[in-house]
CSV table of C-alpha atoms in Angstrom, one decimal:
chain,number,residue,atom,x,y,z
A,107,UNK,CA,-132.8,1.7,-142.6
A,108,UNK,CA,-131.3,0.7,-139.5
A,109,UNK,CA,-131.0,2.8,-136.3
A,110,UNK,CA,-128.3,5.2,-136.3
A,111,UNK,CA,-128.5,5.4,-140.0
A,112,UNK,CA,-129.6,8.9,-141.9
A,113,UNK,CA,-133.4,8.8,-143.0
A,114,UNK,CA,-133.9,8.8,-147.1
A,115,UNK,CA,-137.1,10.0,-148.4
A,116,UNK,CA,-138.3,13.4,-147.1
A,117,UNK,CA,-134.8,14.9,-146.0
A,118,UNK,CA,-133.9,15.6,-142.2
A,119,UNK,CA,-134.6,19.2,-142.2
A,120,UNK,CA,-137.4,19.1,-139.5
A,121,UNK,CA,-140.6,19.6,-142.2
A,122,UNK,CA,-140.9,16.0,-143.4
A,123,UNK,CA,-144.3,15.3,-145.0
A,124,UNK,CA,-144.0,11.8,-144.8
A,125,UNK,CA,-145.0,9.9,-141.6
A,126,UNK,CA,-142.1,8.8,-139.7
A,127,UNK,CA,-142.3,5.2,-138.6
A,128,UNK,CA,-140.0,3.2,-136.2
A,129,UNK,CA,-140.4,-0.7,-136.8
A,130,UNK,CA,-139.0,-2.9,-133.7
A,131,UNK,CA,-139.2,-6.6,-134.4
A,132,UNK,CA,-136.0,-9.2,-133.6
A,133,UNK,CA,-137.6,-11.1,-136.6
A,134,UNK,CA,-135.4,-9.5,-139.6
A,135,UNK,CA,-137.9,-11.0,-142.0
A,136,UNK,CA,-140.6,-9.6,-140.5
A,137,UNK,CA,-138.6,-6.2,-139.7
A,138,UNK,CA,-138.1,-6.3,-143.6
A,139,UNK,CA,-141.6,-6.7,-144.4
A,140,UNK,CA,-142.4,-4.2,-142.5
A,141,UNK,CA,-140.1,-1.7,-144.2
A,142,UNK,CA,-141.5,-2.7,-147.3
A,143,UNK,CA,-145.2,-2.2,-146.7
A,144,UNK,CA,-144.9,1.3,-145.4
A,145,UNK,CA,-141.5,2.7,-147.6
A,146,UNK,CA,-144.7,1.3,-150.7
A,147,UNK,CA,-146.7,3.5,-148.3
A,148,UNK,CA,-145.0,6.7,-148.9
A,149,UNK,CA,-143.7,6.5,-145.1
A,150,UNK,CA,-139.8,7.2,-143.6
A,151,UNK,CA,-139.0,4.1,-142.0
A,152,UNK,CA,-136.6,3.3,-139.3
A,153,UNK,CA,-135.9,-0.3,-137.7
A,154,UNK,CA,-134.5,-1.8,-134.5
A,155,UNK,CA,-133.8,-4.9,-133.6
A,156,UNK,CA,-135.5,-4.8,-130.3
A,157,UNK,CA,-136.9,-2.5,-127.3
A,158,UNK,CA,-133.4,-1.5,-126.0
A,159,UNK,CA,-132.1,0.0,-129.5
A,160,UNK,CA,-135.7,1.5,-129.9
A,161,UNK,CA,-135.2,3.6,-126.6
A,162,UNK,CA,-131.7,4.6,-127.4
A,163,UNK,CA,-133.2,5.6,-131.3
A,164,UNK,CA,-136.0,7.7,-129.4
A,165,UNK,CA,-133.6,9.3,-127.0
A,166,UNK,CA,-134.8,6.8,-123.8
A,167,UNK,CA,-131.9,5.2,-123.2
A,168,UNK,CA,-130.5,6.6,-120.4
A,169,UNK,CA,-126.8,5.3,-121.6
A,170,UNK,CA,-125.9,8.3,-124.0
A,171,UNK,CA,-122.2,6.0,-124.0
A,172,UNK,CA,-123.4,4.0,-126.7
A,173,UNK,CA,-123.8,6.7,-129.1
A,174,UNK,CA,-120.9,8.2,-130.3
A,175,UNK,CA,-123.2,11.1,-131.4
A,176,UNK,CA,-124.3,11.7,-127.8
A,177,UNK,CA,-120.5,11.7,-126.5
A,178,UNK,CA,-119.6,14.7,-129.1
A,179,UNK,CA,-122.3,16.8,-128.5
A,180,UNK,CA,-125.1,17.9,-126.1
A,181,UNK,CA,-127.8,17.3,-128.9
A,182,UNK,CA,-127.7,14.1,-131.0
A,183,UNK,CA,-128.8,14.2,-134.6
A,184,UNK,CA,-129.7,11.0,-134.8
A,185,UNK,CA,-132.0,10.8,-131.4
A,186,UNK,CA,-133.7,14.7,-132.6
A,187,UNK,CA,-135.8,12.7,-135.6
A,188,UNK,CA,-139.4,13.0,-134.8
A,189,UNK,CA,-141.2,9.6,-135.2
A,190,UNK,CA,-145.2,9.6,-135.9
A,191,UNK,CA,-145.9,6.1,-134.9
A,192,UNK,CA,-143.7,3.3,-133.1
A,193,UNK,CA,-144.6,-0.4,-134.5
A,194,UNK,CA,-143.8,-2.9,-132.5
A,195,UNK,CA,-144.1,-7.1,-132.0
A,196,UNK,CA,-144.7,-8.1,-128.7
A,197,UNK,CA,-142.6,-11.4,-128.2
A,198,UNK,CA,-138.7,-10.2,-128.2
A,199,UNK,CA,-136.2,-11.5,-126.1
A,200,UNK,CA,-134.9,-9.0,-123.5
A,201,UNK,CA,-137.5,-6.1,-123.7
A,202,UNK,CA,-141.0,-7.1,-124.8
A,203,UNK,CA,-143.2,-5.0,-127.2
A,204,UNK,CA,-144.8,-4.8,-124.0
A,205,UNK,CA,-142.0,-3.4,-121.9
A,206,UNK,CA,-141.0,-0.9,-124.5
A,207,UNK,CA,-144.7,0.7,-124.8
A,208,UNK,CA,-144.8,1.2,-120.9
A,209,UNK,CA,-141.3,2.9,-121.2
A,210,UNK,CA,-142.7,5.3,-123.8
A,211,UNK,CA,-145.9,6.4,-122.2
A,212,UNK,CA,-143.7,6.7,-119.4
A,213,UNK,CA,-141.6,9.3,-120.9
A,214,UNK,CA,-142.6,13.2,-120.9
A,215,UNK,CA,-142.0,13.5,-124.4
A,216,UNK,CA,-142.7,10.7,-126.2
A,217,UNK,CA,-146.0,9.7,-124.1
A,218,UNK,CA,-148.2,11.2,-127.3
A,219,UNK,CA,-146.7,9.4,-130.2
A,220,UNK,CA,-148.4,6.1,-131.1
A,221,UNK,CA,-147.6,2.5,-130.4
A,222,UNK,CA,-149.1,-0.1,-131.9
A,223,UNK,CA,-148.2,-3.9,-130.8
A,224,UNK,CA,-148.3,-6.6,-133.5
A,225,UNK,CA,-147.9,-10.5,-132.6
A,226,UNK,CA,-148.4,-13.7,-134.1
A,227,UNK,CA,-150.1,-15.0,-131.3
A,228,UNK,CA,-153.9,-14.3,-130.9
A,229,UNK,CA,-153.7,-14.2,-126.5
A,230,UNK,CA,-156.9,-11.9,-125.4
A,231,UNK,CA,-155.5,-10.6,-122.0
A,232,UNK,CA,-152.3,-9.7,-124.0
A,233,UNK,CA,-154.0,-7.8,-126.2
A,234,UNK,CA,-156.1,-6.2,-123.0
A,235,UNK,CA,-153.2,-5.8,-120.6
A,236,UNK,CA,-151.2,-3.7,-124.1
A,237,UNK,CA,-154.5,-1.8,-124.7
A,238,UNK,CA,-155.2,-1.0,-121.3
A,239,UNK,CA,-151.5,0.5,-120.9
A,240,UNK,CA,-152.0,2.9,-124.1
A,241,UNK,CA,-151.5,1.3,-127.0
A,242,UNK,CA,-153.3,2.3,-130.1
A,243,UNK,CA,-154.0,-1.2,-131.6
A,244,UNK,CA,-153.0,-4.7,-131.4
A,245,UNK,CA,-152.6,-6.2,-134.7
A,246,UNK,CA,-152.4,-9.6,-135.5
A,247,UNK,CA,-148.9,-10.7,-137.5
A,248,UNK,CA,-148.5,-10.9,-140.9
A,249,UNK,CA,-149.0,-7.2,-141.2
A,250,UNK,CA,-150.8,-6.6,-144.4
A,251,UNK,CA,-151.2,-3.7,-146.6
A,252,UNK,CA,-154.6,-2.8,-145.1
A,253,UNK,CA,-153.2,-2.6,-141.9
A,254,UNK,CA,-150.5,-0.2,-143.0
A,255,UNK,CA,-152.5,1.9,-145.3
A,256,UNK,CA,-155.2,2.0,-141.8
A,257,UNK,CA,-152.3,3.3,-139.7
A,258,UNK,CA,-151.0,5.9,-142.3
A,259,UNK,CA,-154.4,7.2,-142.7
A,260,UNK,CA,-154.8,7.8,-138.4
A,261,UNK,CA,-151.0,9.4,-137.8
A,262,UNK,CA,-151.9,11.9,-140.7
A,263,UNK,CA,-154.7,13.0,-139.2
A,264,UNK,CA,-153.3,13.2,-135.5
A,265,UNK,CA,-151.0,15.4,-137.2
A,266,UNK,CA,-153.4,17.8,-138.9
């Protein structure tokens, strides 16, 4: 499901028992892939095509014009979705994976949620410099099922 888009699988009513996960990647094959692994995973997916339509999907934008939501009303449906974990690759043009974990740790509200930074590339001070700044993990691309299962497993405890 792209950003903007209604959620499927668990409703919108607030009381969602399935993890909520936002997917950035500029990659639509790996975006896809993605999607798959955790929708198998009995998880609500949402995707974005890079850091700048993540922010404006978590409310960080700082441009309510784009939304068309955000010009009717005060409150936009679409940016009041809670997400459970933020999954994101690390080389995208414009806003890194990088870039967009600073801007969510650097936000009041969103500073708790989970981000965890995937790549393709195995760089040690990359995977120090996104560590040190609050992500939860670095995982190394292709995500697999392990990996996915791993992550479920640790948002539904923080929720608990």
């Amino acid at each position: 499901m792209n950003v903007g888009a209604a959620c499927s699988s668990g409703g919108t009513n607030g009381i969602e028992q399935d993890p909520h996960v936002l997917a950035v990647d500029d990659n639509v094959v790996d975006r896809k892939l993605v999607e798959k692994l955790f929708k198998n995973s009995s998880c609500r997916v949402t995707t974005a095509e890079n850091g700048m339509r993540a922010l404006e999907y978590l409310g960080l934008g700082g441009d309510r014009q784009s939304c068309s939501s955000c010009q009717a009303s005060d409150i936009c449906p679409s940016h009041g979705l809670k997400v459970n974990l933020v999954l994101t690759d690390y080389c995208m043009p414009g806003m890194t994976g990088y870039e967009l974990l600073k801007k969510i740790k650097e936000s009041s509200h969103m500073k708790e949620v989970p981000v965890v930074i995937m790549s393709s590339e195995n760089i040690s001070a990359r995977i120090n410099k996104c560590l040190e700044e609050g992500a939860q993990m670095f995982i190394q691309k292709p995500l697999k099922l392990s990996d996915v299962k791993k992550l479920r497993c640790q948002v539904m405890q923080r929720r608990s």
